[in-house]
Amino acid sequence: KEISQIAKRLKGILCVEMSAGQMVEDVKLAVNNATKVEHFGRFGGMVHSPEEVFNALKTKIIGG
């Protein structure tokens, strides 16, 4: 309930995972359509760099 309330104030949530997206559906359920949820995943044990996460946030959530 709290996550859904907080999500109303956000442009979106970026679900960063080292997988194919197993958690993104849970995040979408938690926000209850209060904001968009985008997935940014990767396979092979490669950790996302801060720059990659920032760039994904800009392109998928902020739109620029």
PDB file of N, CA, C and O in Angstrom, chain B, residues numbered from 101:
ATOM      1  N   LYS B 101       0.829  -1.196   0.000  1.00  0.00           N
ATOM      2  CA  LYS B 101       0.000   0.000   0.000  1.00  0.00           C
ATOM      3  C   LYS B 101       0.875   1.261   0.000  1.00  0.00           C
ATOM      4  O   LYS B 101       0.604   2.208  -0.739  1.00  0.00           O
ATOM      5  N   GLU B 102       1.926   1.269   0.834  1.00  0.00           N
ATOM      6  CA  GLU B 102       2.815   2.425   0.917  1.00  0.00           C
ATOM      7  C   GLU B 102       3.566   2.642  -0.396  1.00  0.00           C
ATOM      8  O   GLU B 102       3.738   3.778  -0.836  1.00  0.00           O
ATOM      9  N   ILE B 103       4.008   1.558  -1.014  1.00  0.00           N
ATOM     10  CA  ILE B 103       4.735   1.677  -2.275  1.00  0.00           C
ATOM     11  C   ILE B 103       3.833   2.277  -3.345  1.00  0.00           C
ATOM     12  O   ILE B 103       4.272   3.118  -4.130  1.00  0.00           O
ATOM     13  N   SER B 104       2.594   1.855  -3.380  1.00  0.00           N
ATOM     14  CA  SER B 104       1.648   2.400  -4.343  1.00  0.00           C
ATOM     15  C   SER B 104       1.431   3.895  -4.136  1.00  0.00           C
ATOM     16  O   SER B 104       1.311   4.645  -5.105  1.00  0.00           O
ATOM     17  N   GLN B 105       1.380   4.329  -2.891  1.00  0.00           N
ATOM     18  CA  GLN B 105       1.201   5.750  -2.587  1.00  0.00           C
ATOM     19  C   GLN B 105       2.428   6.567  -3.006  1.00  0.00           C
ATOM     20  O   GLN B 105       2.287   7.641  -3.591  1.00  0.00           O
ATOM     21  N   ILE B 106       3.614   6.070  -2.714  1.00  0.00           N
ATOM     22  CA  ILE B 106       4.850   6.761  -3.098  1.00  0.00           C
ATOM     23  C   ILE B 106       4.969   6.814  -4.614  1.00  0.00           C
ATOM     24  O   ILE B 106       5.407   7.824  -5.165  1.00  0.00           O
ATOM     25  N   ALA B 107       4.585   5.741  -5.291  1.00  0.00           N
ATOM     26  CA  ALA B 107       4.722   5.656  -6.747  1.00  0.00           C
ATOM     27  C   ALA B 107       3.916   6.734  -7.458  1.00  0.00           C
ATOM     28  O   ALA B 107       4.274   7.135  -8.566  1.00  0.00           O
ATOM     29  N   LYS B 108       2.857   7.202  -6.857  1.00  0.00           N
ATOM     30  CA  LYS B 108       2.030   8.244  -7.471  1.00  0.00           C
ATOM     31  C   LYS B 108       2.810   9.541  -7.686  1.00  0.00           C
ATOM     32  O   LYS B 108       2.449  10.345  -8.545  1.00  0.00           O
ATOM     33  N   ARG B 109       3.865   9.746  -6.922  1.00  0.00           N
ATOM     34  CA  ARG B 109       4.666  10.972  -7.013  1.00  0.00           C
ATOM     35  C   ARG B 109       5.858  10.829  -7.951  1.00  0.00           C
ATOM     36  O   ARG B 109       6.620  11.781  -8.124  1.00  0.00           O
ATOM     37  N   LEU B 110       6.033   9.666  -8.556  1.00  0.00           N
ATOM     38  CA  LEU B 110       7.200   9.388  -9.381  1.00  0.00           C
ATOM     39  C   LEU B 110       6.858   9.389 -10.863  1.00  0.00           C
ATOM     40  O   LEU B 110       5.722   9.114 -11.249  1.00  0.00           O
ATOM     41  N   LYS B 111       7.850   9.701 -11.688  1.00  0.00           N
ATOM     42  CA  LYS B 111       7.678   9.588 -13.141  1.00  0.00           C
ATOM     43  C   LYS B 111       7.702   8.129 -13.568  1.00  0.00           C
ATOM     44  O   LYS B 111       7.132   7.769 -14.598  1.00  0.00           O
ATOM     45  N   GLY B 112       8.352   7.303 -12.787  1.00  0.00           N
ATOM     46  CA  GLY B 112       8.445   5.879 -13.089  1.00  0.00           C
ATOM     47  C   GLY B 112       9.462   5.211 -12.195  1.00  0.00           C
ATOM     48  O   GLY B 112      10.173   5.860 -11.428  1.00  0.00           O
ATOM     49  N   ILE B 113       9.514   3.898 -12.311  1.00  0.00           N
ATOM     50  CA  ILE B 113      10.456   3.097 -11.532  1.00  0.00           C
ATOM     51  C   ILE B 113      11.238   2.235 -12.515  1.00  0.00           C
ATOM     52  O   ILE B 113      10.660   1.600 -13.397  1.00  0.00           O
ATOM     53  N   LEU B 114      12.545   2.221 -12.352  1.00  0.00           N
ATOM     54  CA  LEU B 114      13.412   1.376 -13.171  1.00  0.00           C
ATOM     55  C   LEU B 114      13.796   0.159 -12.339  1.00  0.00           C
ATOM     56  O   LEU B 114      14.455   0.285 -11.307  1.00  0.00           O
ATOM     57  N   CYS B 115      13.388  -0.998 -12.787  1.00  0.00           N
ATOM     58  CA  CYS B 115      13.691  -2.248 -12.095  1.00  0.00           C
ATOM     59  C   CYS B 115      14.980  -2.804 -12.692  1.00  0.00           C
ATOM     60  O   CYS B 115      14.966  -3.371 -13.785  1.00  0.00           O
ATOM     61  N   VAL B 116      16.087  -2.643 -11.984  1.00  0.00           N
ATOM     62  CA  VAL B 116      17.403  -3.068 -12.459  1.00  0.00           C
ATOM     63  C   VAL B 116      17.672  -4.467 -11.908  1.00  0.00           C
ATOM     64  O   VAL B 116      17.684  -4.685 -10.696  1.00  0.00           O
ATOM     65  N   GLU B 117      17.887  -5.406 -12.828  1.00  0.00           N
ATOM     66  CA  GLU B 117      18.072  -6.798 -12.425  1.00  0.00           C
ATOM     67  C   GLU B 117      19.217  -7.440 -13.199  1.00  0.00           C
ATOM     68  O   GLU B 117      19.519  -7.058 -14.329  1.00  0.00           O
ATOM     69  N   MET B 118      19.832  -8.405 -12.575  1.00  0.00           N
ATOM     70  CA  MET B 118      20.802  -9.256 -13.254  1.00  0.00           C
ATOM     71  C   MET B 118      20.067 -10.533 -13.654  1.00  0.00           C
ATOM     72  O   MET B 118      20.445 -11.638 -13.265  1.00  0.00           O
ATOM     73  N   SER B 119      19.006 -10.349 -14.443  1.00  0.00           N
ATOM     74  CA  SER B 119      18.161 -11.464 -14.865  1.00  0.00           C
ATOM     75  C   SER B 119      17.276 -11.013 -16.019  1.00  0.00           C
ATOM     76  O   SER B 119      17.410  -9.902 -16.533  1.00  0.00           O
ATOM     77  N   ALA B 120      16.376 -11.895 -16.408  1.00  0.00           N
ATOM     78  CA  ALA B 120      15.475 -11.621 -17.532  1.00  0.00           C
ATOM     79  C   ALA B 120      14.228 -10.866 -17.103  1.00  0.00           C
ATOM     80  O   ALA B 120      13.363 -10.598 -17.937  1.00  0.00           O
ATOM     81  N   GLY B 121      14.108 -10.517 -15.836  1.00  0.00           N
ATOM     82  CA  GLY B 121      12.948  -9.741 -15.403  1.00  0.00           C
ATOM     83  C   GLY B 121      12.036 -10.460 -14.441  1.00  0.00           C
ATOM     84  O   GLY B 121      10.823 -10.251 -14.473  1.00  0.00           O
ATOM     85  N   GLN B 122      12.578 -11.295 -13.593  1.00  0.00           N
ATOM     86  CA  GLN B 122      11.757 -12.025 -12.640  1.00  0.00           C
ATOM     87  C   GLN B 122      11.095 -11.111 -11.613  1.00  0.00           C
ATOM     88  O   GLN B 122      10.029 -11.444 -11.094  1.00  0.00           O
ATOM     89  N   MET B 123      11.701  -9.971 -11.313  1.00  0.00           N
ATOM     90  CA  MET B 123      11.154  -9.082 -10.284  1.00  0.00           C
ATOM     91  C   MET B 123      10.261  -7.974 -10.831  1.00  0.00           C
ATOM     92  O   MET B 123       9.492  -7.382 -10.075  1.00  0.00           O
ATOM     93  N   VAL B 124      10.344  -7.682 -12.114  1.00  0.00           N
ATOM     94  CA  VAL B 124       9.621  -6.540 -12.658  1.00  0.00           C
ATOM     95  C   VAL B 124       8.110  -6.701 -12.502  1.00  0.00           C
ATOM     96  O   VAL B 124       7.412  -5.716 -12.259  1.00  0.00           O
ATOM     97  N   GLU B 125       7.602  -7.900 -12.634  1.00  0.00           N
ATOM     98  CA  GLU B 125       6.155  -8.107 -12.454  1.00  0.00           C
ATOM     99  C   GLU B 125       5.740  -7.859 -11.014  1.00  0.00           C
ATOM    100  O   GLU B 125       4.662  -7.320 -10.766  1.00  0.00           O
ATOM    101  N   ASP B 126       6.581  -8.245 -10.058  1.00  0.00           N
ATOM    102  CA  ASP B 126       6.283  -7.982  -8.646  1.00  0.00           C
ATOM    103  C   ASP B 126       6.271  -6.486  -8.359  1.00  0.00           C
ATOM    104  O   ASP B 126       5.438  -6.003  -7.592  1.00  0.00           O
ATOM    105  N   VAL B 127       7.194  -5.755  -8.976  1.00  0.00           N
ATOM    106  CA  VAL B 127       7.232  -4.300  -8.796  1.00  0.00           C
ATOM    107  C   VAL B 127       5.976  -3.676  -9.394  1.00  0.00           C
ATOM    108  O   VAL B 127       5.372  -2.792  -8.786  1.00  0.00           O
ATOM    109  N   LYS B 128       5.584  -4.130 -10.576  1.00  0.00           N
ATOM    110  CA  LYS B 128       4.362  -3.611 -11.201  1.00  0.00           C
ATOM    111  C   LYS B 128       3.140  -3.858 -10.321  1.00  0.00           C
ATOM    112  O   LYS B 128       2.283  -2.985 -10.192  1.00  0.00           O
ATOM    113  N   LEU B 129       3.058  -5.024  -9.727  1.00  0.00           N
ATOM    114  CA  LEU B 129       1.948  -5.318  -8.821  1.00  0.00           C
ATOM    115  C   LEU B 129       1.976  -4.411  -7.596  1.00  0.00           C
ATOM    116  O   LEU B 129       0.930  -3.959  -7.131  1.00  0.00           O
ATOM    117  N   ALA B 130       3.170  -4.145  -7.074  1.00  0.00           N
ATOM    118  CA  ALA B 130       3.296  -3.314  -5.874  1.00  0.00           C
ATOM    119  C   ALA B 130       2.886  -1.873  -6.124  1.00  0.00           C
ATOM    120  O   ALA B 130       2.306  -1.242  -5.240  1.00  0.00           O
ATOM    121  N   VAL B 131       3.170  -1.336  -7.306  1.00  0.00           N
ATOM    122  CA  VAL B 131       2.816   0.063  -7.571  1.00  0.00           C
ATOM    123  C   VAL B 131       1.363   0.212  -8.003  1.00  0.00           C
ATOM    124  O   VAL B 131       0.829   1.321  -8.016  1.00  0.00           O
ATOM    125  N   ASN B 132       0.715  -0.907  -8.358  1.00  0.00           N
ATOM    126  CA  ASN B 132      -0.715  -0.899  -8.643  1.00  0.00           C
ATOM    127  C   ASN B 132      -1.096   0.134  -9.706  1.00  0.00           C
ATOM    128  O   ASN B 132      -2.066   0.876  -9.550  1.00  0.00           O
ATOM    129  N   ASN B 133      -0.310   0.166 -10.794  1.00  0.00           N
ATOM    130  CA  ASN B 133      -0.545   1.089 -11.920  1.00  0.00           C
ATOM    131  C   ASN B 133      -0.451   2.565 -11.542  1.00  0.00           C
ATOM    132  O   ASN B 133      -0.985   3.415 -12.254  1.00  0.00           O
ATOM    133  N   ALA B 134       0.213   2.881 -10.445  1.00  0.00           N
ATOM    134  CA  ALA B 134       0.351   4.282 -10.033  1.00  0.00           C
ATOM    135  C   ALA B 134       1.404   5.009 -10.850  1.00  0.00           C
ATOM    136  O   ALA B 134       1.377   6.237 -10.928  1.00  0.00           O
ATOM    137  N   THR B 135       2.325   4.285 -11.456  1.00  0.00           N
ATOM    138  CA  THR B 135       3.361   4.852 -12.314  1.00  0.00           C
ATOM    139  C   THR B 135       3.876   3.762 -13.236  1.00  0.00           C
ATOM    140  O   THR B 135       3.609   2.581 -13.019  1.00  0.00           O
ATOM    141  N   LYS B 136       4.610   4.154 -14.260  1.00  0.00           N
ATOM    142  CA  LYS B 136       5.148   3.134 -15.161  1.00  0.00           C
ATOM    143  C   LYS B 136       6.346   2.449 -14.519  1.00  0.00           C
ATOM    144  O   LYS B 136       7.063   3.042 -13.713  1.00  0.00           O
ATOM    145  N   VAL B 137       6.544   1.208 -14.887  1.00  0.00           N
ATOM    146  CA  VAL B 137       7.667   0.411 -14.401  1.00  0.00           C
ATOM    147  C   VAL B 137       8.385  -0.143 -15.624  1.00  0.00           C
ATOM    148  O   VAL B 137       7.771  -0.792 -16.470  1.00  0.00           O
ATOM    149  N   GLU B 138       9.674   0.112 -15.714  1.00  0.00           N
ATOM    150  CA  GLU B 138      10.497  -0.363 -16.822  1.00  0.00           C
ATOM    151  C   GLU B 138      11.560  -1.319 -16.302  1.00  0.00           C
ATOM    152  O   GLU B 138      12.034  -1.185 -15.174  1.00  0.00           O
ATOM    153  N   HIS B 139      11.926  -2.279 -17.132  1.00  0.00           N
ATOM    154  CA  HIS B 139      12.936  -3.275 -16.777  1.00  0.00           C
ATOM    155  C   HIS B 139      14.271  -2.953 -17.447  1.00  0.00           C
ATOM    156  O   HIS B 139      14.312  -2.549 -18.609  1.00  0.00           O
ATOM    157  N   PHE B 140      15.350  -3.135 -16.709  1.00  0.00           N
ATOM    158  CA  PHE B 140      16.701  -3.018 -17.247  1.00  0.00           C
ATOM    159  C   PHE B 140      17.485  -4.207 -16.718  1.00  0.00           C
ATOM    160  O   PHE B 140      17.987  -4.177 -15.594  1.00  0.00           O
ATOM    161  N   GLY B 141      17.591  -5.258 -17.531  1.00  0.00           N
ATOM    162  CA  GLY B 141      18.215  -6.494 -17.079  1.00  0.00           C
ATOM    163  C   GLY B 141      19.416  -6.887 -17.898  1.00  0.00           C
ATOM    164  O   GLY B 141      19.685  -6.346 -18.971  1.00  0.00           O
ATOM    165  N   ARG B 142      20.128  -7.852 -17.349  1.00  0.00           N
ATOM    166  CA  ARG B 142      21.335  -8.342 -17.997  1.00  0.00           C
ATOM    167  C   ARG B 142      21.614  -9.761 -17.499  1.00  0.00           C
ATOM    168  O   ARG B 142      21.335 -10.106 -16.351  1.00  0.00           O
ATOM    169  N   PHE B 143      22.173 -10.568 -18.402  1.00  0.00           N
ATOM    170  CA  PHE B 143      22.560 -11.938 -18.059  1.00  0.00           C
ATOM    171  C   PHE B 143      24.077 -12.041 -17.897  1.00  0.00           C
ATOM    172  O   PHE B 143      24.812 -11.099 -18.193  1.00  0.00           O
ATOM    173  N   GLY B 144      24.522 -13.183 -17.430  1.00  0.00           N
ATOM    174  CA  GLY B 144      25.940 -13.515 -17.448  1.00  0.00           C
ATOM    175  C   GLY B 144      26.754 -13.007 -16.278  1.00  0.00           C
ATOM    176  O   GLY B 144      27.983 -13.037 -16.341  1.00  0.00           O
ATOM    177  N   GLY B 145      26.123 -12.542 -15.217  1.00  0.00           N
ATOM    178  CA  GLY B 145      26.854 -12.112 -14.042  1.00  0.00           C
ATOM    179  C   GLY B 145      27.539 -10.767 -14.170  1.00  0.00           C
ATOM    180  O   GLY B 145      28.338 -10.396 -13.310  1.00  0.00           O
ATOM    181  N   MET B 146      27.243 -10.037 -15.222  1.00  0.00           N
ATOM    182  CA  MET B 146      27.843  -8.717 -15.416  1.00  0.00           C
ATOM    183  C   MET B 146      27.022  -7.678 -14.655  1.00  0.00           C
ATOM    184  O   MET B 146      25.834  -7.498 -14.925  1.00  0.00           O
ATOM    185  N   VAL B 147      27.646  -7.011 -13.724  1.00  0.00           N
ATOM    186  CA  VAL B 147      26.970  -6.004 -12.910  1.00  0.00           C
ATOM    187  C   VAL B 147      26.826  -4.717 -13.721  1.00  0.00           C
ATOM    188  O   VAL B 147      27.752  -4.305 -14.420  1.00  0.00           O
ATOM    189  N   HIS B 148      25.656  -4.088 -13.619  1.00  0.00           N
ATOM    190  CA  HIS B 148      25.418  -2.815 -14.294  1.00  0.00           C
ATOM    191  C   HIS B 148      26.301  -1.734 -13.674  1.00  0.00           C
ATOM    192  O   HIS B 148      26.435  -1.664 -12.453  1.00  0.00           O
ATOM    193  N   SER B 149      26.891  -0.906 -14.503  1.00  0.00           N
ATOM    194  CA  SER B 149      27.659   0.214 -13.973  1.00  0.00           C
ATOM    195  C   SER B 149      26.694   1.337 -13.601  1.00  0.00           C
ATOM    196  O   SER B 149      25.581   1.390 -14.124  1.00  0.00           O
ATOM    197  N   PRO B 150      27.104   2.230 -12.709  1.00  0.00           N
ATOM    198  CA  PRO B 150      26.245   3.374 -12.377  1.00  0.00           C
ATOM    199  C   PRO B 150      25.873   4.189 -13.615  1.00  0.00           C
ATOM    200  O   PRO B 150      24.751   4.684 -13.714  1.00  0.00           O
ATOM    201  N   GLU B 151      26.794   4.331 -14.546  1.00  0.00           N
ATOM    202  CA  GLU B 151      26.513   5.089 -15.762  1.00  0.00           C
ATOM    203  C   GLU B 151      25.444   4.411 -16.608  1.00  0.00           C
ATOM    204  O   GLU B 151      24.577   5.080 -17.169  1.00  0.00           O
ATOM    205  N   GLU B 152      25.503   3.087 -16.702  1.00  0.00           N
ATOM    206  CA  GLU B 152      24.495   2.349 -17.464  1.00  0.00           C
ATOM    207  C   GLU B 152      23.112   2.488 -16.836  1.00  0.00           C
ATOM    208  O   GLU B 152      22.117   2.655 -17.541  1.00  0.00           O
ATOM    209  N   VAL B 153      23.055   2.421 -15.518  1.00  0.00           N
ATOM    210  CA  VAL B 153      21.778   2.577 -14.821  1.00  0.00           C
ATOM    211  C   VAL B 153      21.245   3.995 -15.031  1.00  0.00           C
ATOM    212  O   VAL B 153      20.058   4.181 -15.298  1.00  0.00           O
ATOM    213  N   PHE B 154      22.112   4.979 -14.913  1.00  0.00           N
ATOM    214  CA  PHE B 154      21.701   6.368 -15.117  1.00  0.00           C
ATOM    215  C   PHE B 154      21.178   6.582 -16.531  1.00  0.00           C
ATOM    216  O   PHE B 154      20.145   7.225 -16.720  1.00  0.00           O
ATOM    217  N   ASN B 155      21.883   6.048 -17.526  1.00  0.00           N
ATOM    218  CA  ASN B 155      21.449   6.191 -18.910  1.00  0.00           C
ATOM    219  C   ASN B 155      20.123   5.482 -19.169  1.00  0.00           C
ATOM    220  O   ASN B 155      19.273   6.004 -19.890  1.00  0.00           O
ATOM    221  N   ALA B 156      19.941   4.306 -18.590  1.00  0.00           N
ATOM    222  CA  ALA B 156      18.672   3.594 -18.730  1.00  0.00           C
ATOM    223  C   ALA B 156      17.546   4.365 -18.064  1.00  0.00           C
ATOM    224  O   ALA B 156      16.432   4.420 -18.584  1.00  0.00           O
ATOM    225  N   LEU B 157      17.833   4.953 -16.928  1.00  0.00           N
ATOM    226  CA  LEU B 157      16.836   5.777 -16.229  1.00  0.00           C
ATOM    227  C   LEU B 157      16.426   6.960 -17.092  1.00  0.00           C
ATOM    228  O   LEU B 157      15.242   7.280 -17.196  1.00  0.00           O
ATOM    229  N   LYS B 158      17.404   7.608 -17.707  1.00  0.00           N
ATOM    230  CA  LYS B 158      17.107   8.753 -18.564  1.00  0.00           C
ATOM    231  C   LYS B 158      16.255   8.350 -19.764  1.00  0.00           C
ATOM    232  O   LYS B 158      15.272   9.018 -20.084  1.00  0.00           O
ATOM    233  N   THR B 159      16.627   7.270 -20.420  1.00  0.00           N
ATOM    234  CA  THR B 159      15.927   6.904 -21.649  1.00  0.00           C
ATOM    235  C   THR B 159      14.584   6.220 -21.402  1.00  0.00           C
ATOM    236  O   THR B 159      13.632   6.450 -22.148  1.00  0.00           O
ATOM    237  N   LYS B 160      14.491   5.382 -20.365  1.00  0.00           N
ATOM    238  CA  LYS B 160      13.273   4.613 -20.142  1.00  0.00           C
ATOM    239  C   LYS B 160      12.254   5.325 -19.257  1.00  0.00           C
ATOM    240  O   LYS B 160      11.054   5.097 -19.404  1.00  0.00           O
ATOM    241  N   ILE B 161      12.701   6.172 -18.354  1.00  0.00           N
ATOM    242  CA  ILE B 161      11.788   6.816 -17.404  1.00  0.00           C
ATOM    243  C   ILE B 161      11.636   8.313 -17.708  1.00  0.00           C
ATOM    244  O   ILE B 161      10.523   8.816 -17.861  1.00  0.00           O
ATOM    245  N   ILE B 162      12.742   8.994 -17.788  1.00  0.00           N
ATOM    246  CA  ILE B 162      12.688  10.455 -17.962  1.00  0.00           C
ATOM    247  C   ILE B 162      12.352  10.817 -19.410  1.00  0.00           C
ATOM    248  O   ILE B 162      11.676  11.812 -19.672  1.00  0.00           O
ATOM    249  N   GLY B 163      12.828  10.004 -20.332  1.00  0.00           N
ATOM    250  CA  GLY B 163      12.527  10.239 -21.733  1.00  0.00           C
ATOM    251  C   GLY B 163      13.476  11.182 -22.424  1.00  0.00           C
ATOM    252  O   GLY B 163      13.046  12.067 -23.164  1.00  0.00           O
ATOM    253  N   GLY B 164      14.747  11.009 -22.197  1.00  0.00           N
ATOM    254  CA  GLY B 164      15.691  11.888 -22.865  1.00  0.00           C
ATOM    255  C   GLY B 164      16.990  11.250 -22.932  1.00  0.00           C
ATOM    256  O   GLY B 164      17.937  11.831 -23.463  1.00  0.00           O
TER     257      GLY B 164
END
